[in-house]
mmCIF file of C-alpha atoms and ligand atoms in Angstrom:
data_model
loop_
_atom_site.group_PDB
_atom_site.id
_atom_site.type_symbol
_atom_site.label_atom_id
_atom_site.label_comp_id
_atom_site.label_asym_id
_atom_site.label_seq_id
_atom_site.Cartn_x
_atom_site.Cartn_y
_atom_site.Cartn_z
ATOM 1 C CA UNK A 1 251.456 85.876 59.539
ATOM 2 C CA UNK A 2 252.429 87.220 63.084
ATOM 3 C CA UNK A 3 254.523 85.050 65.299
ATOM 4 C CA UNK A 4 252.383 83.952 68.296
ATOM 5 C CA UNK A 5 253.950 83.426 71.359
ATOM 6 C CA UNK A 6 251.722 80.925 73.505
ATOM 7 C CA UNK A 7 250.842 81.831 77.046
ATOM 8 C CA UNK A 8 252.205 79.380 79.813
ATOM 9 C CA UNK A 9 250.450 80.494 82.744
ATOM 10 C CA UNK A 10 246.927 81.047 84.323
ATOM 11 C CA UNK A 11 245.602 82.500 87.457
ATOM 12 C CA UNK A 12 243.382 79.688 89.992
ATOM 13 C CA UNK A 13 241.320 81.201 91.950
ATOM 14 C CA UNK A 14 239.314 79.358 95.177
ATOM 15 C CA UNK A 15 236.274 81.216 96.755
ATOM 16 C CA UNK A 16 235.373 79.168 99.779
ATOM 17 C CA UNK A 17 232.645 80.550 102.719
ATOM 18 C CA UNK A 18 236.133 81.777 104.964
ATOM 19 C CA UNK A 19 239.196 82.383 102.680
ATOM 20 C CA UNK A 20 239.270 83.318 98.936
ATOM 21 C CA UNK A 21 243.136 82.023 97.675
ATOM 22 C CA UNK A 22 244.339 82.850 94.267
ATOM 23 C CA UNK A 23 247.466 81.366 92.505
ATOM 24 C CA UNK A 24 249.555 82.107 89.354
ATOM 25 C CA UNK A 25 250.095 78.041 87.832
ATOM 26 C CA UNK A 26 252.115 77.245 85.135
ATOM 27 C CA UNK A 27 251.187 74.502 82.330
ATOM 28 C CA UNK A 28 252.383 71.859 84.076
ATOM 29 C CA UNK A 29 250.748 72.783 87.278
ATOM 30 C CA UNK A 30 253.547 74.159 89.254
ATOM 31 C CA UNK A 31 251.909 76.952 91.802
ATOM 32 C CA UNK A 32 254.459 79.641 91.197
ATOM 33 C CA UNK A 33 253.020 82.230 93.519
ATOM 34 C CA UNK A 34 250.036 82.024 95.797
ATOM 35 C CA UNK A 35 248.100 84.860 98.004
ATOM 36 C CA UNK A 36 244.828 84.576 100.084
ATOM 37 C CA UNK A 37 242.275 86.987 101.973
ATOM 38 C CA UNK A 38 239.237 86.829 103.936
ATOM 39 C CA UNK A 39 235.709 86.580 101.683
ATOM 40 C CA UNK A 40 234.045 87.512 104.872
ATOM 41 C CA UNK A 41 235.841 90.849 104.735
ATOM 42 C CA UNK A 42 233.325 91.779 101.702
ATOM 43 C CA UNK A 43 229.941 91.630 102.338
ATOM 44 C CA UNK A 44 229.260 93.436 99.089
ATOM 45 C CA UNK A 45 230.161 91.408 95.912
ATOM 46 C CA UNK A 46 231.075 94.524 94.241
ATOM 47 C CA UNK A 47 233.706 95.282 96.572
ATOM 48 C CA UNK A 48 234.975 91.930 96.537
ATOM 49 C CA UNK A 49 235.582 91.446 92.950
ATOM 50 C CA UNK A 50 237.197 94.811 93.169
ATOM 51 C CA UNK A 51 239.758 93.490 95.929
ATOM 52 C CA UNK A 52 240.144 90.008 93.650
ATOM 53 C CA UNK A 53 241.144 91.844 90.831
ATOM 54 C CA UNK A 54 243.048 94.227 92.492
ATOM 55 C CA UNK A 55 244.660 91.600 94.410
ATOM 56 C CA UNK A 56 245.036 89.167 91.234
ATOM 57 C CA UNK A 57 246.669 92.197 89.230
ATOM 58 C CA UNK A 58 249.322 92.696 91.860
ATOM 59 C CA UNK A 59 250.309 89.331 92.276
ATOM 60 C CA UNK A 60 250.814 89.181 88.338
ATOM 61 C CA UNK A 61 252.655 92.147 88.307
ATOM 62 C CA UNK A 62 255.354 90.844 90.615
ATOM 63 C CA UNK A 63 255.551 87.171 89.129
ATOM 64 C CA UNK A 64 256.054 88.138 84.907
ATOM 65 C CA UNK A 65 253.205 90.631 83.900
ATOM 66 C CA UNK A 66 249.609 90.634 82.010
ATOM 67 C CA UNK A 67 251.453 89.690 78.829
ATOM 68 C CA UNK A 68 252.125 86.213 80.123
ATOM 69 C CA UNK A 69 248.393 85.418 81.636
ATOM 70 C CA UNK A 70 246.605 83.370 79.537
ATOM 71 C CA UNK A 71 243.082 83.242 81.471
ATOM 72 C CA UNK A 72 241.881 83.000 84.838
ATOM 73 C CA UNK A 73 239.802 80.023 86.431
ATOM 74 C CA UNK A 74 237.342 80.172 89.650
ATOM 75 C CA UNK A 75 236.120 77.728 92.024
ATOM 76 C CA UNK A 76 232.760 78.789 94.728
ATOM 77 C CA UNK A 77 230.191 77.067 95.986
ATOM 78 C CA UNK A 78 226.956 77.055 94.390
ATOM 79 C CA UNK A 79 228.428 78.182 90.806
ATOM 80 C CA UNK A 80 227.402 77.086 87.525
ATOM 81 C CA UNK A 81 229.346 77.008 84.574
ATOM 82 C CA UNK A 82 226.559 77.160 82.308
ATOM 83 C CA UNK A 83 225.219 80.585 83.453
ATOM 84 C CA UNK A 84 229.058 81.338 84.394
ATOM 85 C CA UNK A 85 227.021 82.817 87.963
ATOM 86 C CA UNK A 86 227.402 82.110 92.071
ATOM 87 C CA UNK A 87 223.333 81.123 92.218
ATOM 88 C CA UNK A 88 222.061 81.243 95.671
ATOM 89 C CA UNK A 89 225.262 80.585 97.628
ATOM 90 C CA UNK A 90 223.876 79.192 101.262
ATOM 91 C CA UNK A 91 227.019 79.990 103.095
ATOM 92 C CA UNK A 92 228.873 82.778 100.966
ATOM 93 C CA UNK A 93 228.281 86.898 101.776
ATOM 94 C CA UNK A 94 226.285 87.585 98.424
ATOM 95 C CA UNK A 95 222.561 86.121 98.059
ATOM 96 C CA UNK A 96 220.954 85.614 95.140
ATOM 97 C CA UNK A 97 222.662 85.499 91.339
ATOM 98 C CA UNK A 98 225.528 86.495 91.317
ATOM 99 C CA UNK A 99 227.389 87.060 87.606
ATOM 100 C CA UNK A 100 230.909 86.762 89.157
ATOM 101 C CA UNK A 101 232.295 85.294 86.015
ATOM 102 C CA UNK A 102 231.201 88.451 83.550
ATOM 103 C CA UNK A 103 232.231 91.142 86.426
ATOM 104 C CA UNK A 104 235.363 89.596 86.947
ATOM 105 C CA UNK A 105 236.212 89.060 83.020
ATOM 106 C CA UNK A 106 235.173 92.779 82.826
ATOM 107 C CA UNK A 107 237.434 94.267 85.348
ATOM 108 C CA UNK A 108 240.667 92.289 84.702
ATOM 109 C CA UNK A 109 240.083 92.181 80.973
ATOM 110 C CA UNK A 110 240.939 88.482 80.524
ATOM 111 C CA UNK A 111 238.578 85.191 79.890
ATOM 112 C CA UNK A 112 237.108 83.771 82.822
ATOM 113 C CA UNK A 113 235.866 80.421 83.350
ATOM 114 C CA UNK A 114 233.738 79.372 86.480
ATOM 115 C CA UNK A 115 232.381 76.456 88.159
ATOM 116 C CA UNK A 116 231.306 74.820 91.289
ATOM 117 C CA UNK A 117 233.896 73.756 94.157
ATOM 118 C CA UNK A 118 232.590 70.049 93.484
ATOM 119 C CA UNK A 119 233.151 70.289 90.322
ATOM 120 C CA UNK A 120 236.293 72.054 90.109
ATOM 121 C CA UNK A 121 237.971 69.431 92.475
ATOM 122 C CA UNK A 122 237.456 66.786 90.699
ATOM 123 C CA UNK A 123 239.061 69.090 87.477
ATOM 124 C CA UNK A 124 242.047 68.588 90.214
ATOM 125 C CA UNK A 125 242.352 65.417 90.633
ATOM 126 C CA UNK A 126 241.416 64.636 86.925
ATOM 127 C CA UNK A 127 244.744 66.912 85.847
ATOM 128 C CA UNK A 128 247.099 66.567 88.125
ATOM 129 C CA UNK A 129 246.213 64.194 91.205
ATOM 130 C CA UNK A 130 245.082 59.975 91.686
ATOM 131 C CA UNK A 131 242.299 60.528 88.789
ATOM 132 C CA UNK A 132 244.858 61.106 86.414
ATOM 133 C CA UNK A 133 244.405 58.683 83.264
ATOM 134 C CA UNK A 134 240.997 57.810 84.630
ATOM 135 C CA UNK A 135 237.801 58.165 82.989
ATOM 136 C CA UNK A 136 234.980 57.399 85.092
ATOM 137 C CA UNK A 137 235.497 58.006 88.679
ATOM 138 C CA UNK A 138 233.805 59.849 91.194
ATOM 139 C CA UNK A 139 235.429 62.725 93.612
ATOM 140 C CA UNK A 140 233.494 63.154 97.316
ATOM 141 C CA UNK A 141 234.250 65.934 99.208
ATOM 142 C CA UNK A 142 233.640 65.374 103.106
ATOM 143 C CA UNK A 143 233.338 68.307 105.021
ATOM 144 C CA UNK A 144 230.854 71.058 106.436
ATOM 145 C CA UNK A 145 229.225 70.126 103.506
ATOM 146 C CA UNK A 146 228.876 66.500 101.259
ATOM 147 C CA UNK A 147 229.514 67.481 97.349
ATOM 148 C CA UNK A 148 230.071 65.163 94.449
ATOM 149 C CA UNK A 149 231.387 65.311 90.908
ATOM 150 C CA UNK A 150 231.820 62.296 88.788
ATOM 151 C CA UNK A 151 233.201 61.848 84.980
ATOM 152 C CA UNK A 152 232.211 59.925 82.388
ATOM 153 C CA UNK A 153 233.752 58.633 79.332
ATOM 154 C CA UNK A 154 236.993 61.047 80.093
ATOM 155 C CA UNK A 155 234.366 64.131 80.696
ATOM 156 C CA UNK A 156 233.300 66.307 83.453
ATOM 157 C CA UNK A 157 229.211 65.257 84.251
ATOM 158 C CA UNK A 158 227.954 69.080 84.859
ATOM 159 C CA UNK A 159 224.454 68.277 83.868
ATOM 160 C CA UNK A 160 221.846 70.272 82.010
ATOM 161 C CA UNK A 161 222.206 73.288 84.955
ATOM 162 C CA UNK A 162 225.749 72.335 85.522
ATOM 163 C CA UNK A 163 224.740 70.965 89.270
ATOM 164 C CA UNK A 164 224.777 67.415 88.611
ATOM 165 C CA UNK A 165 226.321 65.516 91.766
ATOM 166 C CA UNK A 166 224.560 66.493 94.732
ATOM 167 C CA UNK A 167 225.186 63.641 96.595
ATOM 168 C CA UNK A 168 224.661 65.525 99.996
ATOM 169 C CA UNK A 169 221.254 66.162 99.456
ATOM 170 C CA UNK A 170 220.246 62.493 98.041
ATOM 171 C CA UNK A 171 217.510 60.779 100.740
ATOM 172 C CA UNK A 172 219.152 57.974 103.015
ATOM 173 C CA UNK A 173 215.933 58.013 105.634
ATOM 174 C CA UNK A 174 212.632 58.468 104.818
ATOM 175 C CA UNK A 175 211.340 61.377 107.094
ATOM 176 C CA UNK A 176 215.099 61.302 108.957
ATOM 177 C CA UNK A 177 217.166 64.227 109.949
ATOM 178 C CA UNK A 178 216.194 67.571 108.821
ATOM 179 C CA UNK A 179 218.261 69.586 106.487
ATOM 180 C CA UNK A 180 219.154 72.929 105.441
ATOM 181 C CA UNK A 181 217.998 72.703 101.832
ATOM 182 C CA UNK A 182 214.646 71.574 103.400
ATOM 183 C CA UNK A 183 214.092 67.942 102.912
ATOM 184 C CA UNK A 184 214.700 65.207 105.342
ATOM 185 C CA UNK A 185 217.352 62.128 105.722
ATOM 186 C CA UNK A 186 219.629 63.997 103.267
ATOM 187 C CA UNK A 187 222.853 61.853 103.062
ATOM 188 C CA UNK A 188 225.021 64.843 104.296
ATOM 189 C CA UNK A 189 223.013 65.034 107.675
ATOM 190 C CA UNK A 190 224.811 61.549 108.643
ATOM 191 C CA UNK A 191 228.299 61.714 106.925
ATOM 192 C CA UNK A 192 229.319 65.834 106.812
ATOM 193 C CA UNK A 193 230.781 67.463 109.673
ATOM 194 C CA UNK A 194 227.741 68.198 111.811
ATOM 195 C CA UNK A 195 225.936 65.208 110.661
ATOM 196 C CA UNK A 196 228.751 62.732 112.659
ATOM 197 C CA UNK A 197 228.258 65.434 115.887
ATOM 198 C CA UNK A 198 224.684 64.454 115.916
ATOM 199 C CA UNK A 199 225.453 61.032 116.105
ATOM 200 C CA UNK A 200 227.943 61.123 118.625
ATOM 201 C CA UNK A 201 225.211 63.183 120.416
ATOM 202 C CA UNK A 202 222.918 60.489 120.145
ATOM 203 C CA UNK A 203 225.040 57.862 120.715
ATOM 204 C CA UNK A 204 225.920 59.907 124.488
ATOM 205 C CA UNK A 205 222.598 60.216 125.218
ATOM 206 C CA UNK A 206 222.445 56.507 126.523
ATOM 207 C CA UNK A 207 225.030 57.228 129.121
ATOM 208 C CA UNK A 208 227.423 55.279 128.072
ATOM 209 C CA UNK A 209 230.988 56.009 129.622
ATOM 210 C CA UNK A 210 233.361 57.486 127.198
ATOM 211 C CA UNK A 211 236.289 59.919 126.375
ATOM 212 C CA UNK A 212 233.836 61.970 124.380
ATOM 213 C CA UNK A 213 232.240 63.349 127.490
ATOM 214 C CA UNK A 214 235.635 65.271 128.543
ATOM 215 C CA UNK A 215 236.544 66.914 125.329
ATOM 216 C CA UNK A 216 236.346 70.786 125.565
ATOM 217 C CA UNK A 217 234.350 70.919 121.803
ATOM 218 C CA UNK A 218 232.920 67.655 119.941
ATOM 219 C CA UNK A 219 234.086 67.532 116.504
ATOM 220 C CA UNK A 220 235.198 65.403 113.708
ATOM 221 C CA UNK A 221 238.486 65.811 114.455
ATOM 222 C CA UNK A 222 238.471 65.986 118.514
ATOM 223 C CA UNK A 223 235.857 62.351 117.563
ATOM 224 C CA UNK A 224 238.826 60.819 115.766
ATOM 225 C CA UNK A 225 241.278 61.674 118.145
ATOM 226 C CA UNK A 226 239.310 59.284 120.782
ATOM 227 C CA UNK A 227 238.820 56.729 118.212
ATOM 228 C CA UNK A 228 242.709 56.499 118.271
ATOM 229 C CA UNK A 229 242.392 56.113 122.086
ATOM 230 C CA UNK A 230 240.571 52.863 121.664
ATOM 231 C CA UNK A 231 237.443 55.163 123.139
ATOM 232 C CA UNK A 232 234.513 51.616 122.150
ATOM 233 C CA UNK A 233 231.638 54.669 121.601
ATOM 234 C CA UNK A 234 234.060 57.038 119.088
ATOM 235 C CA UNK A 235 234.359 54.088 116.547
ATOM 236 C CA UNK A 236 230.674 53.845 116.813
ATOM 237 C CA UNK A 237 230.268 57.117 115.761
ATOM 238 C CA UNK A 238 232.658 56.434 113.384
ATOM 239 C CA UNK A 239 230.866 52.648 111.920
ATOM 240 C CA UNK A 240 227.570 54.179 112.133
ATOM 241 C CA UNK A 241 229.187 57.234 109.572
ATOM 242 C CA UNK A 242 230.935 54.808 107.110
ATOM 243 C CA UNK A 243 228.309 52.154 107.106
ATOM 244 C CA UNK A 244 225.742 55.258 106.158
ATOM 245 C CA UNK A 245 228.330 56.404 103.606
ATOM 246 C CA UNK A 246 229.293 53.115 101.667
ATOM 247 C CA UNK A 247 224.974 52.640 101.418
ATOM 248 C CA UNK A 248 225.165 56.059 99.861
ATOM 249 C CA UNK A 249 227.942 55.545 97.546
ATOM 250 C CA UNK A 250 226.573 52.277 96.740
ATOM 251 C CA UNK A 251 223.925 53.561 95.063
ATOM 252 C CA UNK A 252 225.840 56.024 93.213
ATOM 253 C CA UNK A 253 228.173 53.287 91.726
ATOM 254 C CA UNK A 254 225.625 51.078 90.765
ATOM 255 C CA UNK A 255 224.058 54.211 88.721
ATOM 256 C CA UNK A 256 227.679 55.135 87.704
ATOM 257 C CA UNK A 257 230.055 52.230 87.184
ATOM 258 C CA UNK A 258 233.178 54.284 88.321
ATOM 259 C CA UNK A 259 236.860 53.173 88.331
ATOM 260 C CA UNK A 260 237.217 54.969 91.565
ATOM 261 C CA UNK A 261 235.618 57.079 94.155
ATOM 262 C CA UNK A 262 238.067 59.862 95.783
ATOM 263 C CA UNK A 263 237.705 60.866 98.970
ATOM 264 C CA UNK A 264 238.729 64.472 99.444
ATOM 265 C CA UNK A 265 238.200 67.113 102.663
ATOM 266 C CA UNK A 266 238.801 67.443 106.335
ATOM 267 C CA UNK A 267 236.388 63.961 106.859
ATOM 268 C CA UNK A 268 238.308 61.789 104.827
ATOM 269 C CA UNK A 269 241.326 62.204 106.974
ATOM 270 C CA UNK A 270 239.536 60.026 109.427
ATOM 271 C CA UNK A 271 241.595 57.058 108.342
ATOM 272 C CA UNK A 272 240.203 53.719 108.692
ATOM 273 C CA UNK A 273 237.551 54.402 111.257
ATOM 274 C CA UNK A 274 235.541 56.057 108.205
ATOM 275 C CA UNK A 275 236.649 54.081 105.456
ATOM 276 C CA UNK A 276 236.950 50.477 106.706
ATOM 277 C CA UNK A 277 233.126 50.436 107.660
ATOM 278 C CA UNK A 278 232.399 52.834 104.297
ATOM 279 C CA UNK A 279 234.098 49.930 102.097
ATOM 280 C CA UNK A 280 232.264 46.860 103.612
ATOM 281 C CA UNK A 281 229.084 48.593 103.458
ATOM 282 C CA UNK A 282 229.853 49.691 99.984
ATOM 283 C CA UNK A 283 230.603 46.161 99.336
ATOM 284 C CA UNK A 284 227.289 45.135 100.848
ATOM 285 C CA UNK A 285 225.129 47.149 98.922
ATOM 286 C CA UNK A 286 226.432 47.569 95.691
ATOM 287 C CA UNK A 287 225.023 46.150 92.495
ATOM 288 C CA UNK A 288 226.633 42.734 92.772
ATOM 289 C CA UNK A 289 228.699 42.481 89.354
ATOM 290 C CA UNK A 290 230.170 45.567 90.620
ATOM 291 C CA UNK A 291 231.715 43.984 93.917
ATOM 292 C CA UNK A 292 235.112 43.800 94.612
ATOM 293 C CA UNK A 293 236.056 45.937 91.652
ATOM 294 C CA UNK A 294 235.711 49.655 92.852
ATOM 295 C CA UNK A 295 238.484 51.618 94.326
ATOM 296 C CA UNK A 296 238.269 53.739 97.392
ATOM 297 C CA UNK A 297 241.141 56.444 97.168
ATOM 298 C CA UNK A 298 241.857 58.651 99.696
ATOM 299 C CA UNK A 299 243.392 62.373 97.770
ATOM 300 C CA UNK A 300 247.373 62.787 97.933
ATOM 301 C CA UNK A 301 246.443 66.244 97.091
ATOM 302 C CA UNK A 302 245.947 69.009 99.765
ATOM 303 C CA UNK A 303 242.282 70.700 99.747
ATOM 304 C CA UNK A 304 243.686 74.169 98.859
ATOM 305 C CA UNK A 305 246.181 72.681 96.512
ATOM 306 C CA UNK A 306 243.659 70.962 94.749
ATOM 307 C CA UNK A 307 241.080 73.651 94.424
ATOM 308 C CA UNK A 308 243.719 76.060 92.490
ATOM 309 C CA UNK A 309 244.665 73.415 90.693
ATOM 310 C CA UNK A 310 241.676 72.714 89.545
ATOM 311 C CA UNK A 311 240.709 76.083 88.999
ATOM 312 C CA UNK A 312 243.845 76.851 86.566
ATOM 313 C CA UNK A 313 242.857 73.832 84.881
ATOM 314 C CA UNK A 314 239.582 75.354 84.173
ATOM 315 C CA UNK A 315 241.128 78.532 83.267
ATOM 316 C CA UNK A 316 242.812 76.638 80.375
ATOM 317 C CA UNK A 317 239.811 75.223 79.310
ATOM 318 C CA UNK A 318 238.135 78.465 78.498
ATOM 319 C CA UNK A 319 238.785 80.435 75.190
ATOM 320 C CA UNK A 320 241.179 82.905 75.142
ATOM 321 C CA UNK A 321 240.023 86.365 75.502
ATOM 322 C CA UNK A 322 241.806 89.370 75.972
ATOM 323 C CA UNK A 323 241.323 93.267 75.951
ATOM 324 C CA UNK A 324 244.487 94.152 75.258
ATOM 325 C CA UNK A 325 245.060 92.122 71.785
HETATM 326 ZN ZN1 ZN B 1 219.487 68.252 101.916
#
C-alpha cells in the first residue's frame, strides 16, 4: 500500500457580472491567499478561462504548489451543478451554455465542481457562517438581483435542474411591475436594488417634500442614508420594501418550515428600516403555527468572503480528480 498524504487545501473561485475573485482556503476555511480581476475584461469565455487558470496556477505556485491542491470550487450566476454549465447568464459576457466546469477541469487538470451564486452562498453560511449546525434554513441574497437557496433535512435543495430557489422571480402582483425574465409583479421588482428606486420614484411623484429630492443619485444606499435622517418618505420606501418582502418570505416558510432565513447582500445592510417592517409582515402572513418561531438573521459574513467560502466548500465536495496522479 502507498502512503497517502491528504490534501488540505482548495481553490474558491467567485464569478460575479463585475469582478471574478479566486482564493486558496484551507480545511478549516482560513483564506490563505486571495487575488481578483475584472470578468468584463473577457468578453470571450475562452479567453477568460485561460486568464482563470493562468491566474489560479500562479497564485498556487507562490502559496505551496499543485501537489497540495486538492480541487477547485466555482460560484456564477445562472450555473447548474447538474450540467456543471453557466446556462444563459443575463448579466455575465458569455450567452448561451457555457461548459465552464469541463473547460476549466481540462486546462488546470484538477476536479471542478460548479454551482449557482445562490446556491453556493448558502454552502457559506452552511460551513462556516450563522447556518452552521442548522438544517433547514433559507439564505436570501438582496441585491441587483433577489436569489434564494434553502436546505432541507441538513442538504442543499438544488432541484431536478439544480435552479430550485428563485425567489426573485415568484409573482407578488398580478399584472404588476414588469421584469426582465418577462413576467410581471416578480418579487425582485419590489425588494432588489432597482425595485426599491422605483418605489421611491413613485412615492416622489406625489410631491411630497423630502431629502430624497437633493441627493446627486437615488439608490439603496443614498435611500438609507435619509432614512437615518428621520427623512418621513425614505422609511416609506423602506416599509413599503419590507412589508412586500416578509409577504414574500411568508409564503416561502409556510412551504418550507425553516429554522432561519439569512439575509445576505448590499440590501440587507439596510438595518431595521428593511427588516423591522419585513418581520411584522412575515409575522402577518405566515402559516399561523409557524408564528413567532422563525428567525430573521442578518450574515456576519462579508459577500466576497462568503462566496469563496462557499465555493471551497464545494470544491471539497467534488471527487478528487487529478492529471498528474
Ligand atoms: Zn421575474
Amino acid at each position: 500500500m502507498e502512503e497517502y498524504q491528504i490534501k488540505t487545501k482548495v481553490v474558491g473561485v467567485d464569478i460575479s457580472n463585475d469582478i471574478t475573485t479566486y482564493a486558496i482556503v484551507d480545511i478549516r476555511g482560513n483564506i490563505l491567499a486571495k487575488s481578483s480581476f475584472h470578468t468584463t475584461d473577457f468578453p470571450d469565455v475562452n479567453s477568460f478561462v485561460t486568464a482563470l487558470s493562468d491566474n489560479i496556477v500562479e497564485l498556487v505556485e507562490a502559496n505551496g504548489g499543485y501537489e497540495t491542491i486538492r480541487s477547485i470550487g466555482v460560484s456564477s450566476p445562472s450555473a447548474s451543478s447538474v450540467s456543471g454549465c453557466i446556462e444563459n447568464a443575463a448579466n455575465l459576457p458569455w450567452k448561451g451554455i457555457v461548459p465552464l466546469a469541463a473547460m476549466l477541469r481540462d486546462r488546470i487538470g484538477l476536479a471542478v465542481g460548479l454551482s449557482n451564486d445562490a446556491h453556493v452562498s448558502a454552502l457559506g453560511e452552511y460551513t462556516f457562517g450563522c447556518a452552521h449546525g442548522m438544517n433547514n434554513f433559507i439564505v436570501l441574497s438582496i441585491g441587483v438581483g433577489l436569489g434564494s437557496c434553502f436546505f432541507s433535512a441538513g442538504r442543499d435543495h438544488e432541484g431536478h435542474n439544480g435552479y430550485a430557489g428563485e425567489f426573485g422571480h415568484t409573482c407578488v402582483v398580478n399584472h404588476g411591475r414588469k421584469c426582465g425574465c418577462g413576467h410581471e409583479g416578480c418579487l425582485e421588482q419590489y425588494v432588489a436594488a432597482a425595485g426599491i428606486v422605483t418605489t421611491a420614484q413613485e412615492l416622489m411623484a406625489a410631491g411630497t417634500p423630502t431629502l430624497m429630492r437633493d441627493l446627486p443619485k437615488l439608490t439603496p444606499r443614498t435611500i438609507k442614508k435619509c432614512c437615518d435622517q428621520g427623512d418621513e418618505l425614505a422609511i416609506e420606501v423602506y416599509r413599503r420594501t419590507g412589508e412586500m418582502l416578509g409577504l414574500g418570505l411568508a409564503n416561502y416558510a409556510s412551504l418550507v418550515d425553516p429554522e432561519a432565513i439569512i439575509l445576505t447582500g448590499g440590501i440587507s445592510r439596510a438595518g431595521k428600516w428593511l427588516l423591522e417592517p419585513a418581520y411584522q409582515s412575515f409575522e402577518e402572513h405566515v402559516f399561523g403555527n409557524l408564528r413567532g418561531k422563525v428567525k430573521m438573521i442578518v450574515s456576519q459574513l462579508t459577500d466576497s468572503e462568503r462566496d469563496v467560502l462557499g465555493a471551497s466548500a464545494l470544491a471539497w465536495s467534488v471527487p478528487e480528480y487529478s492529471l498528474f496522479k
